[in-house]
Coordinates of C-alpha atoms and ligand atoms in Angstrom, one line a residue:
X1 CA -27.2 26.3 54.6
X2 CA -26.0 25.9 58.1
X3 CA -28.3 23.5 59.7
X4 CA -28.2 22.6 63.3
X5 CA -29.1 19.2 64.6
X6 CA -28.1 18.0 67.9
X7 CA -28.8 15.0 70.0
X8 CA -30.4 15.2 73.4
X9 CA -28.8 11.9 74.2
X10 CA -25.2 11.9 75.1
X11 CA -23.1 9.0 73.9
X12 CA -24.2 5.7 75.4
X13 CA -20.9 4.6 76.6
X14 CA -17.7 6.2 77.2
X15 CA -15.4 4.2 75.1
X16 CA -11.7 4.4 74.7
X17 CA -10.6 5.1 71.3
X18 CA -7.8 4.1 69.3
X19 CA -6.1 5.3 66.3
X20 CA -4.0 3.7 63.8
X21 CA -0.7 4.1 62.5
X22 CA 0.9 3.1 59.4
X23 CA 4.0 3.2 57.6
X24 CA 4.0 2.1 54.1
X25 CA 6.5 -0.1 52.5
X26 CA 7.9 2.9 50.7
X27 CA 8.4 4.9 53.9
X28 CA 9.3 1.9 55.9
X29 CA 12.9 1.9 56.6
X30 CA 14.1 2.2 60.1
X31 CA 17.7 3.1 60.8
X32 CA 18.2 2.7 57.1
X33 CA 17.1 -0.9 57.1
X34 CA 14.8 -1.9 54.4
X35 CA 11.7 -3.9 55.3
X36 CA 10.8 -7.3 54.0
X37 CA 7.6 -9.1 54.0
X38 CA 5.9 -9.9 57.2
X39 CA 6.3 -12.8 59.4
X40 CA 3.4 -15.0 60.5
X41 CA 1.3 -14.0 63.4
X42 CA 0.4 -16.4 66.0
X43 CA -3.0 -16.7 67.6
X44 CA -4.9 -18.8 69.9
X45 CA -8.4 -18.9 71.0
X46 CA -10.4 -18.1 74.0
X47 CA -13.7 -16.7 74.8
X48 CA -14.8 -14.0 77.2
X49 CA -17.9 -12.1 77.2
X50 CA -19.6 -9.3 78.6
X51 CA -23.2 -8.7 78.3
X52 CA -24.6 -5.9 76.3
X53 CA -27.9 -5.1 77.8
X54 CA -28.0 -1.5 77.0
X55 CA -30.1 -1.4 73.9
X56 CA -29.4 2.2 73.3
X57 CA -32.3 4.0 72.0
X58 CA -31.0 7.1 70.5
X59 CA -34.5 8.1 69.6
X60 CA -34.4 11.6 70.8
X61 CA -32.4 13.5 68.4
X62 CA -33.4 17.1 68.6
X63 CA -34.5 18.4 65.4
X64 CA -33.3 21.9 65.7
X65 CA -32.8 21.1 62.1
X66 CA -34.1 23.5 59.6
X67 CA -35.2 21.4 56.8
X68 CA -34.2 22.8 53.5
X69 CA -34.3 21.4 50.0
X70 CA -31.0 20.1 48.7
X71 CA -29.3 23.2 47.2
X72 CA -28.5 23.2 43.5
X73 CA -24.9 22.2 42.9
X74 CA -24.1 25.5 41.2
X75 CA -25.4 29.0 41.8
X76 CA -25.0 32.1 39.7
X77 CA -23.1 35.1 41.0
X78 CA -24.5 38.6 40.2
X79 CA -22.0 38.6 37.3
X80 CA -23.7 35.5 35.9
X81 CA -20.7 33.2 36.7
X82 CA -21.6 29.8 38.0
X83 CA -20.0 28.8 41.3
X84 CA -20.1 25.4 43.0
X85 CA -22.1 25.2 46.2
X86 CA -20.4 24.2 49.4
X87 CA -19.6 20.5 49.6
X88 CA -21.3 18.6 52.4
X89 CA -19.1 16.1 54.2
X90 CA -19.9 13.8 57.1
X91 CA -16.9 13.0 59.3
X92 CA -17.3 10.4 62.1
X93 CA -15.3 11.0 65.2
X94 CA -14.7 14.7 64.4
X95 CA -14.5 15.6 68.1
X96 CA -10.7 15.0 68.3
X97 CA -7.5 14.1 66.6
X98 CA -7.5 13.4 62.9
X99 CA -11.3 14.0 62.4
X100 CA -11.2 17.4 64.1
X101 CA -8.1 18.5 62.3
X102 CA -9.7 17.4 59.0
X103 CA -12.9 19.3 59.8
X104 CA -10.8 22.4 60.6
X105 CA -8.8 22.1 57.4
X106 CA -11.9 21.7 55.2
X107 CA -13.8 24.5 57.0
X108 CA -10.8 26.9 56.4
X109 CA -11.2 26.5 52.7
X110 CA -14.7 28.0 52.9
X111 CA -15.9 25.3 50.5
X112 CA -17.2 22.7 52.9
X113 CA -20.0 22.3 55.4
X114 CA -18.9 19.6 57.9
X115 CA -21.3 17.3 59.6
X116 CA -19.5 16.2 62.7
X117 CA -20.9 12.8 63.5
X118 CA -19.9 12.3 67.2
X119 CA -20.9 10.3 70.2
X120 CA -20.4 13.2 72.7
X121 CA -22.2 16.3 71.6
X122 CA -20.7 18.6 74.3
X123 CA -17.2 17.4 73.6
X124 CA -17.7 17.9 69.8
X125 CA -19.1 21.4 70.4
X126 CA -16.2 22.4 72.6
X127 CA -13.7 20.9 70.1
X128 CA -15.2 22.8 67.1
X129 CA -15.1 26.0 69.1
X130 CA -11.6 25.6 70.3
X131 CA -10.4 24.6 66.8
X132 CA -11.9 27.9 65.6
X133 CA -14.3 26.4 63.1
X134 CA -16.8 29.0 62.1
X135 CA -20.4 28.2 63.2
X136 CA -21.8 28.3 59.7
X137 CA -19.4 25.7 58.6
X138 CA -20.4 22.8 60.7
X139 CA -23.3 20.9 62.2
X140 CA -23.0 18.3 65.0
X141 CA -25.1 15.2 64.9
X142 CA -25.1 12.4 67.3
X143 CA -23.6 9.1 66.2
X144 CA -22.5 6.2 68.5
X145 CA -20.9 3.7 66.2
X146 CA -21.0 1.1 69.0
X147 CA -24.7 0.9 68.6
X148 CA -26.3 -0.1 65.3
X149 CA -29.6 1.5 66.4
X150 CA -27.6 4.8 66.8
X151 CA -26.2 4.4 63.3
X152 CA -29.7 3.9 61.8
X153 CA -31.0 6.9 63.9
X154 CA -28.1 9.0 62.6
X155 CA -29.0 8.2 59.1
X156 CA -32.7 9.1 59.7
X157 CA -31.7 12.4 61.3
X158 CA -29.3 13.2 58.6
X159 CA -31.9 12.6 56.0
X160 CA -34.4 14.8 57.9
X161 CA -31.9 17.6 57.9
X162 CA -32.3 18.0 54.2
X163 CA -28.6 18.3 53.7
X164 CA -26.9 16.7 50.8
X165 CA -24.2 14.1 51.2
X166 CA -21.2 14.6 48.9
X167 CA -18.4 12.9 50.9
X168 CA -18.5 10.4 53.8
X169 CA -15.4 10.0 56.0
X170 CA -15.3 6.9 58.2
X171 CA -12.7 8.1 60.7
X172 CA -13.7 7.3 64.3
X173 CA -12.0 4.5 66.1
X174 CA -11.2 3.0 69.5
X175 CA -8.0 1.3 70.5
X176 CA -7.9 -0.9 73.6
X177 CA -4.3 -2.1 73.9
X178 CA -4.3 -2.7 77.6
X179 CA -7.7 -4.4 77.9
X180 CA -7.4 -7.9 79.4
X181 CA -10.9 -8.9 78.5
X182 CA -13.1 -7.9 75.6
X183 CA -15.9 -5.4 76.0
X184 CA -18.8 -5.2 73.6
X185 CA -21.0 -3.0 71.5
X186 CA -24.8 -2.6 72.1
X187 CA -25.4 -5.6 69.8
X188 CA -22.7 -7.7 71.5
X189 CA -19.8 -7.4 69.0
X190 CA -16.2 -7.0 70.4
X191 CA -15.9 -3.3 70.8
X192 CA -12.9 -2.5 68.5
X193 CA -14.1 -4.3 65.5
X194 CA -17.7 -3.5 66.3
X195 CA -17.0 0.2 66.4
X196 CA -14.3 0.6 63.9
X197 CA -15.5 -1.8 61.3
X198 CA -19.1 -3.0 61.8
X199 CA -20.5 0.4 62.8
X200 CA -18.9 2.1 59.8
X201 CA -19.9 -0.8 57.5
X202 CA -23.6 -0.2 58.3
X203 CA -23.2 3.6 58.1
X204 CA -21.5 3.5 54.8
X205 CA -23.9 1.0 53.3
X206 CA -26.9 3.0 54.3
X207 CA -25.5 6.4 53.3
X208 CA -24.5 5.1 49.9
X209 CA -28.0 5.9 48.8
X210 CA -27.5 9.5 49.9
X211 CA -24.2 9.8 48.2
X212 CA -25.8 8.5 45.1
X213 CA -28.4 11.2 45.1
X214 CA -25.8 13.9 45.4
X215 CA -25.2 16.0 42.3
X216 CA -21.7 17.1 43.5
X217 CA -19.1 16.7 40.8
X218 CA -16.8 14.4 42.9
X219 CA -18.5 12.1 45.4
X220 CA -16.3 10.1 47.8
X221 CA -16.4 7.5 50.5
X222 CA -13.3 7.4 52.6
X223 CA -12.4 4.8 55.2
X224 CA -9.3 5.6 57.3
X225 CA -6.9 2.7 57.3
X226 CA -3.5 2.3 58.9
X227 CA 0.0 1.0 58.5
X228 CA -0.3 -1.2 61.6
X229 CA -2.8 -3.3 59.7
X230 CA -0.3 -3.8 56.9
X231 CA 2.2 -6.6 57.5
X232 CA 4.3 -5.5 54.5
X233 CA 5.7 -2.7 56.8
X234 CA 7.9 -2.6 59.9
X235 CA 5.1 -1.0 61.9
X236 CA 2.8 -3.8 60.8
X237 CA 5.2 -6.4 62.2
X238 CA 5.2 -5.1 65.7
X239 CA 3.4 -7.8 67.7
X240 CA 0.6 -8.5 67.9
X241 CA 0.2 -8.6 64.1
X242 CA -3.1 -8.2 62.3
X243 CA -4.5 -11.5 61.0
X244 CA -8.1 -12.3 60.1
X245 CA -7.4 -16.0 59.8
X246 CA -10.3 -17.9 58.3
X247 CA -12.8 -15.4 59.8
X248 CA -14.3 -17.9 62.1
X249 CA -14.7 -15.5 65.0
X250 CA -16.4 -12.9 62.8
X251 CA -18.7 -15.5 61.4
X252 CA -19.6 -16.4 64.9
X253 CA -20.5 -12.8 65.8
X254 CA -17.5 -11.8 67.9
X255 CA -19.6 -12.2 71.0
X256 CA -17.2 -14.1 73.2
X257 CA -19.9 -16.5 74.0
X258 CA -20.4 -19.2 71.4
X259 CA -17.6 -17.6 69.4
X260 CA -14.3 -15.9 70.0
X261 CA -14.3 -12.1 70.4
X262 CA -11.5 -12.1 67.8
X263 CA -12.0 -12.3 64.0
X264 CA -9.6 -15.1 63.7
X265 CA -11.1 -17.1 66.5
X266 CA -8.1 -16.6 68.8
X267 CA -7.6 -15.3 72.3
X268 CA -8.7 -11.7 73.0
X269 CA -5.9 -9.2 72.4
X270 CA -7.0 -5.5 72.2
X271 CA -4.1 -4.3 70.1
X272 CA -4.7 -7.1 67.6
X273 CA -8.4 -6.4 67.5
X274 CA -7.7 -2.8 66.5
X275 CA -5.2 -3.8 63.8
X276 CA -7.7 -6.5 62.5
X277 CA -10.4 -3.8 62.4
X278 CA -8.1 -1.6 60.2
X279 CA -7.6 -4.5 57.9
X280 CA -11.4 -4.8 57.6
X281 CA -11.6 -1.0 56.9
X282 CA -9.1 -1.4 54.1
X283 CA -10.8 -4.5 52.7
X284 CA -14.2 -2.8 52.8
X285 CA -13.0 0.2 50.9
X286 CA -11.7 -2.2 48.1
X287 CA -14.9 -4.2 48.1
X288 CA -17.0 -1.1 47.7
X289 CA -14.8 -0.1 44.8
X290 CA -15.2 -3.5 43.1
X291 CA -18.9 -3.6 43.6
X292 CA -20.0 0.0 43.2
X293 CA -17.4 2.3 41.6
X294 CA -18.3 1.7 38.0
X295 CA -22.1 1.9 38.6
X296 CA -22.0 4.9 40.9
X297 CA -18.9 6.9 39.9
X298 CA -18.2 7.3 43.6
X299 CA -14.5 7.4 44.6
X300 CA -13.7 4.9 47.3
X301 CA -10.4 5.5 49.1
X302 CA -8.4 4.7 52.2
X303 CA -5.3 6.1 53.7
X304 CA -2.6 6.0 56.2
X305 CA -2.2 9.6 57.4
X306 CA 1.1 9.2 59.2
X307 CA 1.7 8.5 62.8
X308 CA -0.2 11.1 64.7
X309 CA 1.3 10.0 68.0
X310 CA -0.4 12.7 70.1
X311 CA -4.1 11.9 69.5
X312 CA -6.7 10.5 71.9
X313 CA -6.2 7.1 70.2
X314 CA -3.6 6.2 72.7
X315 CA -5.6 7.3 75.8
X316 CA -5.9 3.7 77.0
X317 CA -2.2 2.9 76.7
X318 CA 0.0 3.0 79.7
X319 CA 1.4 6.4 80.7
X320 CA 5.0 5.4 79.8
X321 CA 3.9 4.5 76.3
X322 CA 2.1 7.8 75.9
X323 CA 5.2 9.7 77.1
X324 CA 7.7 7.8 74.9
X325 CA 5.7 7.2 71.8
X326 CA 5.7 10.8 70.4
X327 CA 9.5 11.3 70.7
X328 CA 10.1 7.7 69.5
X329 CA 8.1 8.4 66.3
X330 CA 9.5 11.9 65.9
X331 CA 13.2 11.2 66.3
X332 CA 13.6 7.5 65.7
X333 CA 11.1 6.2 63.1
X334 CA 10.5 9.7 61.7
X335 CA 7.0 8.6 61.0
X336 CA 5.5 11.3 63.2
X337 CA 3.0 13.8 61.8
X338 CA 1.2 16.6 63.7
X339 CA -2.6 16.5 63.9
X340 CA -2.7 19.6 61.6
X341 CA -0.6 18.0 59.0
X342 CA -2.6 14.7 59.1
X343 CA -5.8 16.7 58.9
X344 CA -4.5 18.4 55.7
X345 CA -3.7 15.0 54.3
X346 CA -7.2 13.6 54.9
X347 CA -8.7 16.9 53.6
X348 CA -6.9 16.3 50.4
X349 CA -8.4 12.9 50.1
X350 CA -11.8 14.5 50.6
X351 CA -11.4 17.4 48.1
X352 CA -8.3 17.4 46.1
X353 CA -9.2 17.1 42.4
X354 CA -6.0 15.0 41.8
X355 CA -7.1 12.3 44.3
X356 CA -10.2 11.0 42.5
X357 CA -8.8 7.6 41.6
X358 CA -11.0 4.9 43.3
X359 CA -9.8 1.9 45.2
X360 CA -6.6 3.5 46.3
X361 CA -4.8 3.4 49.7
X362 CA -3.1 6.8 50.0
X363 CA 0.1 7.6 51.9
X364 CA 2.5 10.5 52.0
X365 CA 6.2 10.6 51.7
X366 CA 8.6 12.7 53.7
X367 CA 7.9 15.8 51.7
X368 CA 4.2 15.3 52.3
X369 CA 3.5 14.3 48.7
X370 CA 0.8 11.8 48.3
X371 CA 1.3 8.4 46.6
X372 CA -0.7 5.3 46.0
X373 CA 0.6 2.8 48.5
X374 CA 0.8 -0.9 48.4
X375 CA -1.4 -2.9 50.8
X376 CA -0.2 -6.1 52.5
X377 CA -1.2 -9.4 51.0
X378 CA -4.1 -9.9 53.5
X379 CA -5.3 -6.3 53.2
X380 CA -5.6 -6.7 49.5
X381 CA -7.0 -10.2 49.4
X382 CA -10.1 -9.9 47.2
X383 CA -11.6 -13.2 48.3
X384 CA -11.2 -12.2 52.0
X385 CA -12.8 -8.8 51.2
X386 CA -15.8 -10.5 49.7
X387 CA -16.2 -12.8 52.7
X388 CA -15.8 -9.9 55.2
X389 CA -18.4 -8.0 53.3
X390 CA -20.9 -10.9 53.2
X391 CA -20.4 -11.8 56.9
X392 CA -20.6 -8.2 58.0
X393 CA -23.9 -7.7 56.0
X394 CA -25.4 -10.5 58.1
X395 CA -24.1 -9.2 61.4
X396 CA -25.4 -5.7 60.9
X397 CA -28.8 -6.9 59.6
X398 CA -28.5 -6.0 55.9
X399 CA -28.7 -9.6 54.6
Ligands
LMG1 C1 2.5 -4.3 73.5 O1 3.4 -3.7 74.4 C2 1.6 -5.2 74.3 O2 2.3 -6.2 74.8 C3 0.5 -5.6 73.4 O3 -0.5 -6.3 74.2 C4 -0.2 -4.5 72.7 O4 -0.8 -3.6 73.7 C5 0.9 -3.7 72.0 O5 0.8 -2.6 69.9 C6 0.3 -2.6 71.2 O6 1.9 -3.3 72.9 C7 4.2 -2.8 73.8 C8 5.5 -2.7 74.6 C9 6.5 -3.5 74.0 O7 5.9 -1.4 74.6 C10 5.5 -0.5 75.5 O8 4.3 -0.5 75.8 C11 6.5 0.4 76.0 C12 6.7 1.6 75.2 C13 7.4 1.3 74.0 C14 7.0 2.3 73.0 C15 8.0 2.5 72.0 C16 9.0 3.5 72.5 C17 10.4 2.9 72.4 C18 11.4 3.6 73.2 C19 11.6 4.9 72.6 C20 12.5 5.7 73.3 C21 12.5 7.1 72.9 C22 13.8 7.7 73.0 C23 14.9 6.8 73.2 C24 16.1 7.3 72.7 C25 17.2 6.7 73.3 C26 18.4 7.3 72.8 C27 19.5 7.0 73.7 O9 6.6 -3.2 72.6 C28 7.4 -4.0 71.8 O10 7.0 -4.2 70.8 C29 8.6 -4.5 72.4 C30 9.7 -3.9 71.6 C31 10.8 -3.8 72.5 C32 11.9 -3.1 71.9 C33 12.0 -1.7 72.3 C34 13.2 -1.2 71.8 C35 13.1 0.1 71.1 C36 13.4 0.0 69.7 C37 13.8 1.2 69.1 C38 14.6 2.1 69.8 C39 15.9 1.8 70.3 C40 16.8 2.8 70.3 C41 17.3 3.1 71.6 C42 18.5 2.4 72.0 C43 18.9 2.9 73.2 C44 20.1 2.2 73.6 C45 20.7 2.7 74.8
NDP2 P1 -8.8 10.0 68.4 O1 -9.1 9.2 69.6 O2 -8.3 11.4 68.6 O3 -10.2 10.2 67.6 C1 -11.1 9.1 67.5 C2 -12.5 9.7 67.3 O4 -13.4 8.6 67.2 C3 -12.9 10.5 68.5 O5 -13.6 11.6 68.0 C4 -13.9 9.6 69.2 O6 -14.9 10.3 70.0 C5 -14.5 8.8 68.1 N1 -15.2 7.6 68.5 C6 -14.7 6.6 69.2 N2 -15.6 5.7 69.5 C7 -16.8 6.2 68.9 C8 -18.1 5.7 68.8 N3 -18.5 4.6 69.4 N4 -19.0 6.4 68.1 C9 -18.6 7.6 67.5 N5 -17.4 8.1 67.6 C10 -16.5 7.4 68.3 O7 -7.9 9.2 67.5 P2 -7.3 9.5 66.0 O8 -7.7 10.9 65.6 O9 -5.8 9.2 66.1 O10 -8.0 8.4 65.1 C11 -8.7 8.8 64.0 C12 -8.5 7.7 62.9 O11 -7.2 7.7 62.5 C13 -8.8 6.3 63.4 O12 -9.5 5.7 62.3 C14 -7.5 5.7 63.5 O13 -7.5 4.3 63.3 C15 -6.7 6.4 62.4 N6 -5.3 6.5 62.5 C16 -4.6 7.1 63.5 C17 -3.3 7.1 63.6 C18 -2.5 7.7 64.7 O14 -1.3 7.6 64.7 N7 -3.2 8.4 65.6 C19 -2.5 6.4 62.6 C20 -3.2 5.8 61.5 C21 -4.6 5.9 61.5 P3 -14.6 10.9 71.4 O15 -13.9 12.2 71.1 O16 -16.0 11.1 71.9 O17 -13.8 10.0 72.2
PMR3 MG1 4.9 1.7 65.9 C1 8.8 3.1 60.7 C2 8.5 2.6 61.8 C3 7.2 2.7 62.6 C4 6.0 3.5 62.3 C5 5.8 4.3 61.1 C6 5.1 3.2 63.3 C7 3.8 3.7 63.4 N1 5.7 2.3 64.2 C8 7.0 2.1 63.8 C9 7.9 1.2 64.4 C10 7.8 0.7 65.7 N2 6.6 0.7 66.4 C11 8.8 -0.1 66.4 C12 10.1 -0.4 65.8 C13 8.2 -0.5 67.6 C14 8.9 -1.3 68.6 C15 9.4 -0.4 69.6 C16 6.9 0.1 67.6 C17 6.0 -0.1 68.7 C18 4.7 0.4 68.7 C19 3.7 0.2 69.7 C20 3.9 -0.5 71.0 N3 4.1 1.1 67.6 C21 2.9 1.3 68.0 C22 2.6 0.8 69.2 C23 1.2 1.0 69.5 O1 0.6 0.7 70.5 C24 0.6 1.7 68.3 C25 -0.3 0.7 67.7 O2 0.0 -0.3 67.2 O3 -1.6 1.0 67.7 C26 -2.4 0.1 67.0 C27 1.8 1.9 67.4 C28 1.9 2.6 66.2 N4 3.1 2.6 65.4 C29 2.9 3.4 64.3 C30 1.6 3.9 64.4 C31 1.0 4.8 63.3 C32 1.0 3.4 65.5 C33 -0.5 3.8 65.9 C34 -1.3 2.7 65.5 C35 -2.4 3.0 64.4 O4 -3.0 4.0 64.5 O5 -2.5 2.1 63.5

């Protein structure tokens, strides 16, 4: 069942990534101080643009893929006992941090085949090896979320591989806190929202068909969220705060030309763009749930895995921040979690039989017990979720 597919084409751009953080209301006390509701964020407007001329053609995905028919969901052992086949899970951004740790945790159970959907094949390959993931437990396939062509190409390649899709994990992200000016995806969307939200939005919408075809007993679509997008937490109140405003920038295409690069139409701010993208991720999960859970039975979830202060997400931050941030989170906020621990948390959302409730934003308390967390007002605004969904459909060419 181990199929191999690889891209001949390395990722189109080398993008910085970002991560998210989150602290839920419940785990949000700092120095014993309880948190109250958020304060208003301020924003302004500007427009900057860069040109996206690289229409990335990810045409050449090597089909080292051994096409097989979708395996039956159960097989019989010699003793006549039925056993469940391996689950098949696509994880975006599995070449580092949370995605890699999740792939590792799932592979170790022996119950999952992981499709690592990554923009840098070599990096992913090295990462899988150094994490000790057994060869038969993973397949690397090229996906650059900063190019909608690449997303569509990935979906084609995945389908050609013949593998089933039981769980999709939208995990990859970039974080550009020090960028002074916006940069853009292949289609000209501001890079953070373009990658973290729009790329995943198209991917998830297209792969829904594949999830629907799966005969696996628990099908799931997970979009990683974060505390920093939730203004009902202390972490979510560190400026700049997430705020989608009236979505005028998103409506305008986030291109920094005739519209702002920011969703709310304000001046570009890389840290805010990341947090806004996480709000979109959490809204999208809920909109999926409202529109499709009943009809499909798919579990839609999001989560804040804890503050994984050591990941590549902070690669673009200043060196002082990267040095101070882990001890700050470890000893002061106590929100720190290791990559391994966070990977186990996300692996639970993928496979734990007790986490099948749909429409939930999961968090973990200090003893690492999961609980259904409360989203901020904006991140649970159904009307905004509907609008983000509808505008996003247009931007990615689905409507
Ligand atoms: C912003 O900058 C950018 O402006 C914005 O564009 C965007 O990029 C955003 O969200 C990203 O970042 C952030 C800037 C100010 O912070 C930094 O980049 C510097 C690093 C700060 C990281 C947090 C580490 C805090 C220090 C931890 C120290 C560890 C160990 C100390 C232990 C001491 C024990 C004696 O970020 C801000 O939001 C400004 C906030 C400024 C207040 C910082 C105060 C720290 C609060 C908590 C700790 C205080 C306790 C120590 C007291 C010591 C007293 C002697
Ligand atoms: P990392 O930077 O370690 O991982 C991000 C992954 O996304 C990398 O594999 C990266 O690929 C990939 N990626 C970035 N851009 C693209 C792209 N255009 N196409 C495909 N893949 C891409 O960060 P984390 O592990 O911390 O972040 C993972 C998730 O966790 C994110 O959704 C983040 O928001 C979330 N999160 C993180 C927190 C934290 O404290 N770190 C807290 C809360 C949430 P490459 O390896 O090639 O760079
Ligand atoms: Mg935050 C309980 C307190 C808490 C938690 C859990 C986080 C998580 N942060 C907390 C508090 C604070 N942070 C405080 C008091 C400050 C001011 C010193 C602070 C600052 C801070 C900065 C500058 N924090 C940050 C940054 C980032 O650049 C990170 C970010 O916002 O990325 C978008 C970040 C984070 N804090 C977190 C988490 C999980 C992050 C990573 C962001 C994410 O992945 O969403």
